[in-house]
Short mmCIF file of C-alpha atoms and ligand atoms in Angstrom, two decimals:
data_model
loop_
_atom_site.label_atom_id
_atom_site.label_comp_id
_atom_site.label_asym_id
_atom_site.label_seq_id
_atom_site.Cartn_x
_atom_site.Cartn_y
_atom_site.Cartn_z
CA UNK A 1 7.03 -33.63 2.91
CA UNK A 2 7.17 -37.42 2.76
CA UNK A 3 5.69 -38.36 6.13
CA UNK A 4 2.93 -40.94 6.55
CA UNK A 5 -0.84 -40.54 6.65
CA UNK A 6 -2.12 -41.87 9.99
CA UNK A 7 -5.64 -42.84 11.00
CA UNK A 8 -6.24 -42.31 14.72
CA UNK A 9 -8.97 -44.55 16.07
CA UNK A 10 -10.33 -44.11 19.59
CA UNK A 11 -12.13 -47.35 20.48
CA UNK A 12 -15.04 -47.97 22.82
CA UNK A 13 -15.85 -51.36 24.32
CA UNK A 14 -18.75 -53.12 22.63
CA UNK A 15 -18.80 -50.85 19.59
CA UNK A 16 -17.62 -51.63 16.07
CA UNK A 17 -14.58 -49.81 14.81
CA UNK A 18 -15.43 -46.60 12.93
CA UNK A 19 -13.60 -47.41 9.68
CA UNK A 20 -14.16 -43.91 8.21
CA UNK A 21 -10.74 -42.46 9.25
CA UNK A 22 -8.95 -45.65 8.27
CA UNK A 23 -10.42 -45.78 4.78
CA UNK A 24 -9.98 -42.05 4.26
CA UNK A 25 -6.30 -42.35 5.30
CA UNK A 26 -5.78 -45.26 2.91
CA UNK A 27 -7.43 -43.42 0.03
CA UNK A 28 -5.51 -40.17 0.58
CA UNK A 29 -2.19 -41.97 1.04
CA UNK A 30 -2.82 -44.26 -1.94
CA UNK A 31 -3.42 -41.34 -4.27
CA UNK A 32 -0.21 -39.62 -3.14
CA UNK A 33 1.95 -42.75 -2.78
CA UNK A 34 2.50 -42.01 0.92
CA UNK A 35 2.88 -44.66 3.65
CA UNK A 36 -0.20 -45.28 5.79
CA UNK A 37 -0.75 -46.53 9.33
CA UNK A 38 -3.50 -46.71 11.94
CA UNK A 39 -3.24 -46.19 15.69
CA UNK A 40 -5.92 -47.94 17.73
CA UNK A 41 -6.03 -47.12 21.43
CA UNK A 42 -7.52 -49.66 23.87
CA UNK A 43 -9.08 -51.66 21.04
CA UNK A 44 -10.82 -54.99 21.56
CA UNK A 45 -9.51 -57.98 19.58
CA UNK A 46 -12.50 -57.67 17.24
CA UNK A 47 -11.69 -54.01 16.51
CA UNK A 48 -8.01 -54.82 15.82
CA UNK A 49 -9.10 -57.58 13.46
CA UNK A 50 -11.48 -55.16 11.71
CA UNK A 51 -8.63 -52.68 11.15
CA UNK A 52 -6.26 -55.41 10.05
CA UNK A 53 -8.72 -56.77 7.53
CA UNK A 54 -8.96 -53.33 5.89
CA UNK A 55 -5.48 -54.30 4.67
CA UNK A 56 -2.39 -52.66 3.27
CA UNK A 57 -1.44 -50.72 6.35
CA UNK A 58 0.37 -51.05 9.68
CA UNK A 59 -2.01 -51.25 12.66
CA UNK A 60 -0.60 -50.07 16.01
CA UNK A 61 -2.36 -51.77 18.93
CA UNK A 62 -1.73 -49.21 21.69
CA UNK A 63 -2.48 -49.72 25.37
CA UNK A 64 -1.73 -47.47 28.29
CA UNK A 65 -1.23 -48.79 31.82
CA UNK A 66 -3.40 -46.06 33.34
CA UNK A 67 -6.15 -45.59 30.70
CA UNK A 68 -9.67 -46.89 31.27
CA UNK A 69 -11.91 -47.57 28.26
CA UNK A 70 -14.32 -44.92 29.53
CA UNK A 71 -11.74 -42.15 29.93
CA UNK A 72 -12.52 -38.95 28.06
CA UNK A 73 -10.59 -37.23 25.27
CA UNK A 74 -8.62 -35.18 27.80
CA UNK A 75 -6.84 -38.38 28.92
CA UNK A 76 -6.87 -40.07 25.52
CA UNK A 77 -5.26 -37.11 23.73
CA UNK A 78 -1.85 -37.54 25.46
CA UNK A 79 -1.95 -41.28 24.72
CA UNK A 80 -2.36 -40.65 20.98
CA UNK A 81 0.36 -38.00 21.10
CA UNK A 82 2.78 -40.37 22.84
CA UNK A 83 1.81 -43.24 20.52
CA UNK A 84 2.59 -41.09 17.47
CA UNK A 85 5.99 -40.25 18.92
CA UNK A 86 6.95 -43.75 20.11
CA UNK A 87 5.75 -45.51 16.94
CA UNK A 88 7.94 -43.27 14.82
CA UNK A 89 4.90 -41.72 13.14
CA UNK A 90 5.48 -38.28 14.67
CA UNK A 91 6.52 -36.95 11.26
CA UNK A 92 3.01 -37.57 9.88
CA UNK A 93 1.79 -35.43 6.98
CA UNK A 94 -1.85 -35.95 7.81
CA UNK A 95 -3.67 -37.39 10.83
CA UNK A 96 -7.28 -38.50 10.28
CA UNK A 97 -9.78 -38.79 13.14
CA UNK A 98 -13.47 -39.71 13.31
CA UNK A 99 -15.87 -36.75 13.07
CA UNK A 100 -17.77 -35.88 16.24
CA UNK A 101 -16.99 -34.40 19.62
CA UNK A 102 -14.37 -37.02 20.57
CA UNK A 103 -12.56 -36.59 17.25
CA UNK A 104 -12.67 -32.80 17.63
CA UNK A 105 -11.16 -32.90 21.14
CA UNK A 106 -8.41 -35.31 20.03
CA UNK A 107 -7.70 -33.21 16.91
CA UNK A 108 -7.13 -30.18 19.13
CA UNK A 109 -4.68 -32.10 21.35
CA UNK A 110 -2.74 -33.47 18.40
CA UNK A 111 -2.75 -30.18 16.50
CA UNK A 112 -1.32 -28.43 19.56
CA UNK A 113 1.37 -31.02 20.30
CA UNK A 114 2.63 -31.34 16.73
CA UNK A 115 2.02 -27.76 15.62
CA UNK A 116 -0.35 -29.05 12.92
CA UNK A 117 -3.23 -27.21 11.23
CA UNK A 118 -6.62 -28.54 12.39
CA UNK A 119 -9.05 -28.41 9.46
CA UNK A 120 -12.21 -29.78 11.10
CA UNK A 121 -14.72 -32.32 9.72
CA UNK A 122 -13.84 -32.73 6.04
CA UNK A 123 -14.53 -34.77 2.91
CA UNK A 124 -12.66 -35.12 -0.38
CA UNK A 125 -9.29 -34.83 1.38
CA UNK A 126 -6.16 -34.68 -0.82
CA UNK A 127 -2.48 -34.16 -0.16
CA UNK A 128 -1.07 -31.19 -2.05
CA UNK A 129 2.59 -30.39 -2.77
CA UNK A 130 3.05 -28.72 0.60
CA UNK A 131 0.04 -29.66 2.70
CA UNK A 132 -3.61 -30.70 2.54
CA UNK A 133 -6.77 -29.55 0.78
CA UNK A 134 -10.32 -30.69 1.60
CA UNK A 135 -13.97 -29.71 1.43
CA UNK A 136 -16.05 -29.03 4.49
CA UNK A 137 -19.52 -27.74 5.15
CA UNK A 138 -20.16 -24.80 7.39
CA UNK A 139 -23.05 -22.63 8.62
CA UNK A 140 -25.02 -25.70 9.75
CA UNK A 141 -24.41 -27.45 6.45
CA UNK A 142 -25.74 -24.67 4.25
CA UNK A 143 -22.42 -23.73 2.68
CA UNK A 144 -19.60 -25.93 1.31
CA UNK A 145 -16.10 -24.47 1.42
CA UNK A 146 -12.62 -25.59 0.40
CA UNK A 147 -10.06 -25.51 3.21
CA UNK A 148 -6.33 -25.81 2.68
CA UNK A 149 -3.21 -25.53 4.80
CA UNK A 150 0.50 -25.96 4.32
CA UNK A 151 2.55 -28.28 6.50
CA UNK A 152 1.19 -31.12 8.59
CA UNK A 153 -2.57 -31.25 9.13
CA UNK A 154 -5.24 -32.94 11.23
CA UNK A 155 -8.72 -33.64 9.80
CA UNK A 156 -11.83 -35.47 10.96
CA UNK A 157 -14.08 -37.42 8.64
CA UNK A 158 -17.15 -39.59 8.77
CA UNK A 159 -16.88 -40.82 5.21
CA UNK A 160 -16.65 -44.64 5.26
CA UNK A 161 -17.50 -44.93 1.57
CA UNK A 162 -13.95 -44.77 0.33
CA UNK A 163 -11.51 -47.56 -0.40
CA UNK A 164 -12.71 -50.71 1.39
CA UNK A 165 -10.90 -53.82 2.55
CA UNK A 166 -8.12 -55.14 0.33
CA UNK A 167 -6.75 -58.64 0.01
CA UNK A 168 -3.47 -58.00 1.84
CA UNK A 169 -4.22 -57.90 5.56
CA UNK A 170 -2.43 -55.29 7.65
CA UNK A 171 0.45 -55.94 10.02
CA UNK A 172 -0.30 -55.46 13.76
CA UNK A 173 2.38 -53.95 16.04
CA UNK A 174 1.80 -53.73 19.81
CA UNK A 175 2.83 -50.61 21.72
CA UNK A 176 2.58 -50.41 25.53
CA UNK A 177 2.72 -46.97 27.17
CA UNK A 178 2.93 -45.83 30.78
CA UNK A 179 3.49 -42.06 30.46
CA UNK A 180 1.78 -39.79 33.03
CA UNK A 181 -1.79 -38.72 32.16
CA UNK A 182 -3.90 -35.82 33.48
CA UNK A 183 -6.02 -36.60 36.56
CA UNK A 184 -9.50 -37.96 35.92
CA UNK A 185 -12.26 -35.40 36.34
CA UNK A 186 -14.98 -36.33 38.84
CA UNK A 187 -17.93 -37.98 37.09
CA UNK A 188 -21.50 -37.28 38.09
CA UNK A 189 -23.82 -40.17 37.41
CA UNK A 190 -27.18 -39.10 35.98
CA UNK A 191 -30.11 -41.52 35.80
CA UNK A 192 -31.63 -42.32 32.42
CA UNK A 193 -34.70 -40.30 33.30
CA UNK A 194 -32.55 -37.22 33.85
CA UNK A 195 -31.07 -36.97 30.39
CA UNK A 196 -31.89 -37.40 26.73
CA UNK A 197 -30.39 -40.49 25.15
CA UNK A 198 -27.84 -39.66 22.45
CA UNK A 199 -28.85 -40.38 18.85
CA UNK A 200 -25.25 -41.34 18.10
CA UNK A 201 -25.34 -44.49 20.21
CA UNK A 202 -29.05 -45.40 20.53
CA UNK A 203 -30.28 -48.73 19.16
CA UNK A 204 -33.56 -47.10 18.15
CA UNK A 205 -33.79 -43.55 16.75
CA UNK A 206 -37.09 -41.76 16.20
CA UNK A 207 -36.40 -38.88 13.79
CA UNK A 208 -38.88 -36.12 13.08
CA UNK A 209 -38.87 -33.84 10.08
CA UNK A 210 -40.61 -30.72 8.89
CA UNK A 211 -43.83 -32.72 8.56
CA UNK A 212 -44.10 -32.97 12.35
CA UNK A 213 -45.07 -29.31 12.35
CA UNK A 214 -44.17 -28.27 15.91
CA UNK A 215 -43.20 -28.98 19.51
CA UNK A 216 -46.32 -30.97 20.30
CA UNK A 217 -45.49 -33.54 17.64
CA UNK A 218 -41.97 -33.89 19.01
CA UNK A 219 -43.40 -34.50 22.48
CA UNK A 220 -45.29 -37.45 20.97
CA UNK A 221 -42.05 -38.68 19.31
CA UNK A 222 -40.38 -38.50 22.74
CA UNK A 223 -43.24 -40.61 24.15
CA UNK A 224 -42.57 -43.17 21.45
CA UNK A 225 -38.81 -43.09 22.06
CA UNK A 226 -39.48 -43.62 25.78
CA UNK A 227 -41.44 -46.81 25.00
CA UNK A 228 -38.67 -48.15 22.75
CA UNK A 229 -35.67 -47.11 24.87
CA UNK A 230 -34.72 -44.91 21.94
CA UNK A 231 -33.47 -41.40 21.17
CA UNK A 232 -35.19 -38.56 19.32
CA UNK A 233 -33.45 -36.94 16.38
CA UNK A 234 -34.49 -34.54 13.68
CA UNK A 235 -33.86 -33.28 10.17
CA UNK A 236 -32.20 -29.93 9.49
CA UNK A 237 -35.55 -28.08 9.12
CA UNK A 238 -36.70 -29.52 12.47
CA UNK A 239 -33.50 -28.23 14.08
CA UNK A 240 -33.86 -24.85 12.36
CA UNK A 241 -37.41 -24.60 13.73
CA UNK A 242 -36.08 -25.25 17.25
CA UNK A 243 -38.04 -28.48 17.76
CA UNK A 244 -34.90 -30.54 18.43
CA UNK A 245 -31.42 -29.50 19.59
CA UNK A 246 -28.68 -29.26 16.97
CA UNK A 247 -26.84 -32.09 18.76
CA UNK A 248 -29.64 -34.41 17.59
CA UNK A 249 -29.61 -33.36 13.92
CA UNK A 250 -29.18 -36.39 11.70
CA UNK A 251 -27.47 -36.10 8.34
CA UNK A 252 -24.57 -34.89 6.31
CA UNK A 253 -24.00 -31.84 8.47
CA UNK A 254 -25.24 -33.37 11.72
CA UNK A 255 -24.81 -36.66 13.50
CA UNK A 256 -24.09 -39.99 11.90
CA UNK A 257 -26.36 -42.58 13.52
CA UNK A 258 -26.18 -46.35 13.28
CA UNK A 259 -29.21 -47.71 15.12
CA UNK A 260 -30.86 -51.07 14.51
CA UNK A 261 -34.15 -49.32 13.78
CA UNK A 262 -34.61 -45.81 12.39
CA UNK A 263 -38.16 -44.44 12.49
CA UNK A 264 -38.45 -41.46 10.12
CA UNK A 265 -41.60 -39.46 10.77
CA UNK A 266 -42.52 -36.54 8.51
CA UNK A 267 -39.09 -36.80 6.88
CA UNK A 268 -38.96 -36.72 3.07
CA UNK A 269 -35.71 -38.71 2.76
CA UNK A 270 -33.24 -36.36 1.07
CA UNK A 271 -29.68 -37.60 0.40
CA UNK A 272 -28.33 -35.05 2.90
CA UNK A 273 -30.52 -36.52 5.63
CA UNK A 274 -29.97 -40.18 4.76
CA UNK A 275 -26.20 -39.66 4.57
CA UNK A 276 -26.39 -39.66 8.36
CA UNK A 277 -28.15 -43.01 8.69
CA UNK A 278 -26.05 -46.19 8.81
CA UNK A 279 -26.67 -48.65 6.00
CA UNK A 280 -27.50 -51.46 8.44
CA UNK A 281 -30.44 -49.59 10.03
CA UNK A 282 -33.92 -50.89 9.29
CA UNK A 283 -35.98 -47.88 8.32
CA UNK A 284 -39.63 -47.41 9.27
CA UNK A 285 -41.18 -44.40 7.49
CA UNK A 286 -44.37 -42.56 8.37
CA UNK A 287 -45.30 -39.94 5.78
CA UNK A 288 -48.46 -38.55 4.23
CA UNK A 289 -46.96 -38.46 0.74
CA UNK A 290 -46.97 -41.85 -0.94
CA UNK A 291 -44.31 -40.57 -3.38
CA UNK A 292 -41.91 -39.38 -0.67
CA UNK A 293 -38.36 -40.59 -1.36
CA UNK A 294 -38.05 -42.06 2.13
CA UNK A 295 -40.32 -44.93 1.05
CA UNK A 296 -37.68 -46.00 -1.48
CA UNK A 297 -35.33 -46.73 1.41
CA UNK A 298 -37.82 -47.94 4.01
CA UNK A 299 -38.21 -51.54 5.15
CA UNK A 300 -41.65 -50.65 6.51
CA UNK A 301 -43.68 -47.74 5.11
CA UNK A 302 -46.85 -46.23 6.56
CA UNK A 303 -48.67 -43.67 4.40
CA UNK A 304 -50.44 -41.61 7.05
CA UNK A 305 -50.26 -38.44 9.11
CA UNK A 306 -48.06 -38.90 12.19
CA UNK A 307 -50.99 -37.87 14.39
CA UNK A 308 -52.95 -40.93 13.25
CA UNK A 309 -50.12 -43.36 13.96
CA UNK A 310 -47.69 -42.22 16.65
CA UNK A 311 -50.10 -41.73 19.60
CA UNK A 312 -51.80 -45.04 18.77
CA UNK A 313 -48.41 -46.79 18.75
CA UNK A 314 -47.54 -45.23 22.11
CA UNK A 315 -50.87 -46.37 23.60
CA UNK A 316 -50.30 -49.89 22.29
CA UNK A 317 -46.74 -50.09 23.59
CA UNK A 318 -47.70 -48.67 26.99
CA UNK A 319 -50.57 -51.12 27.37
CA UNK A 320 -48.39 -54.12 26.49
CA UNK A 321 -44.74 -53.22 27.04
CA UNK A 322 -43.78 -56.89 26.54
CA UNK A 323 -44.52 -56.28 22.81
CA UNK A 324 -41.10 -54.66 22.68
CA UNK A 325 -38.37 -55.64 25.07
CA UNK A 326 -34.98 -54.49 23.76
CA UNK A 327 -33.01 -56.92 25.92
CA UNK A 328 -34.93 -59.98 24.82
CA UNK A 329 -34.81 -59.49 21.07
CA UNK A 330 -32.98 -61.85 18.78
CA UNK A 331 -29.44 -60.65 18.03
C1 LIG B 401 -24.98 -28.88 2.30
C2 LIG B 401 -26.28 -29.33 2.89
C3 LIG B 401 -26.25 -30.07 4.06
C4 LIG B 401 -27.45 -30.53 4.61
N1 LIG B 401 -27.40 -31.28 5.75
C5 LIG B 401 -28.54 -31.81 6.22
C6 LIG B 401 -28.52 -32.67 7.37
O1 LIG B 401 -27.49 -32.91 7.98
N2 LIG B 401 -29.70 -33.20 7.77
C7 LIG B 401 -30.89 -32.95 7.15
O2 LIG B 401 -31.92 -33.49 7.58
N3 LIG B 401 -30.92 -32.12 6.09
C8 LIG B 401 -29.81 -31.54 5.62
N4 LIG B 401 -29.86 -30.69 4.57
C9 LIG B 401 -31.20 -30.27 4.10
C10 LIG B 401 -31.84 -31.25 3.13
O3 LIG B 401 -31.48 -30.92 1.80
C11 LIG B 401 -33.39 -31.18 3.22
O4 LIG B 401 -33.80 -29.85 3.09
C12 LIG B 401 -33.92 -31.73 4.53
O5 LIG B 401 -33.35 -33.00 4.80
C13 LIG B 401 -35.43 -31.89 4.44
O6 LIG B 401 -35.91 -32.14 5.73
P1 LIG B 401 -37.33 -32.79 5.96
O7 LIG B 401 -37.39 -34.14 5.36
O8 LIG B 401 -37.64 -32.67 7.41
O9 LIG B 401 -38.32 -31.76 5.22
P2 LIG B 401 -39.12 -31.90 3.88
O10 LIG B 401 -38.24 -32.28 2.77
O11 LIG B 401 -39.90 -30.64 3.75
O12 LIG B 401 -40.12 -33.12 4.14
C14 LIG B 401 -41.19 -33.09 5.03
C15 LIG B 401 -41.97 -34.39 4.83
O13 LIG B 401 -43.01 -34.46 5.79
C16 LIG B 401 -44.15 -35.06 5.18
N5 LIG B 401 -45.32 -34.67 5.98
C17 LIG B 401 -45.97 -33.47 5.94
N6 LIG B 401 -46.96 -33.48 6.86
C18 LIG B 401 -46.93 -34.70 7.47
C19 LIG B 401 -47.69 -35.30 8.51
N7 LIG B 401 -48.70 -34.65 9.12
N8 LIG B 401 -47.38 -36.57 8.88
C20 LIG B 401 -46.37 -37.26 8.27
N9 LIG B 401 -45.62 -36.73 7.26
C21 LIG B 401 -45.88 -35.45 6.89
C22 LIG B 401 -44.13 -34.51 3.77
O14 LIG B 401 -44.85 -35.36 2.89
C23 LIG B 401 -42.64 -34.49 3.45
O15 LIG B 401 -42.23 -35.69 2.82
C24 LIG B 401 -28.70 -30.23 4.00
C25 LIG B 401 -28.70 -29.45 2.83
C26 LIG B 401 -27.52 -29.02 2.29
C27 LIG B 401 -27.56 -28.20 1.03
#
């Protein structure tokens, strides 16, 4: 098989491009001497430029006459499928998507349309003589397995640590589509008070660990998140204990979060946990153990029990909400 490796990048307005799939595709293709390309659907100019500056690949700037930036994966899947066909990349060896629920839904659509094996969220991806081999974690991150399949494959990845930008900028090719898409599903609007904010997109994340000790502590973290317009996340032990839902687990086997501020409370700071926290986040750590690893990564460290700090912070923020106004901060 000599087909290309293709990064598939769904883009959202106002967000930076997730370069994980792009870099993974470049690395995998580079090692095997295969051609590499990226397909960006409904990307902003800034996102196209980001992909182009990663270099050494062809960037397809795909737009569809009937696609809105907020359409779900059910309508985006057919656009990626058509883009692969019309760009001449339909003979791909490997398609790489971002990890997460959008990537998973798109992977299913592409796997079905191209009769490709869908390997899930992987790392250490390599092309073999007849297919693809990769590592992935399973059982909530407790077990690492090697997955392999022959023929064309689809993987998801969140690993942005691989080959970075190169000096040769990529070539951009526009592609305009107008193929029929499935009908939009009716959308129910839910007020902010009616739902939990997602850790994946929040600008402030309050994460609790084993040191929180129970539901009551997480209620206090939710109070704090409410004052800061933030989301509550947790470490793997906090999820295992049932204090936070698995959808809010931060780390290697959970969500990747990229907030401006990450408040880690009762979290020791293991590599598996911090692998899920974007490098640009400013970390505030609250921990009773002065030697906890989290303090090595924190911009602000408070050596104390959460009970002595979090409720006091909530009282202070509630009494003078102007102390923190997310919309009026400096950029
Ligand atoms: C393959 C694999 C994947 C994994 N994936 C993930 C993942 O995605 N996410 C993840 O989080 N972990 C993951 N883990 C688990 C990881 O190795 C650690 O076990 C976990 O991150 C530790 O969570 P923690 O910090 O909450 O608990 P601990 O390490 O037990 O730390 C608890 C901290 O709370 C502090 N503390 C205690 N009491 C208080 C108090 N009253 N107030 C303030 N601080 C207090 C303690 O000093 C301690 O530092 C993974 C492990 C493996 C092997």
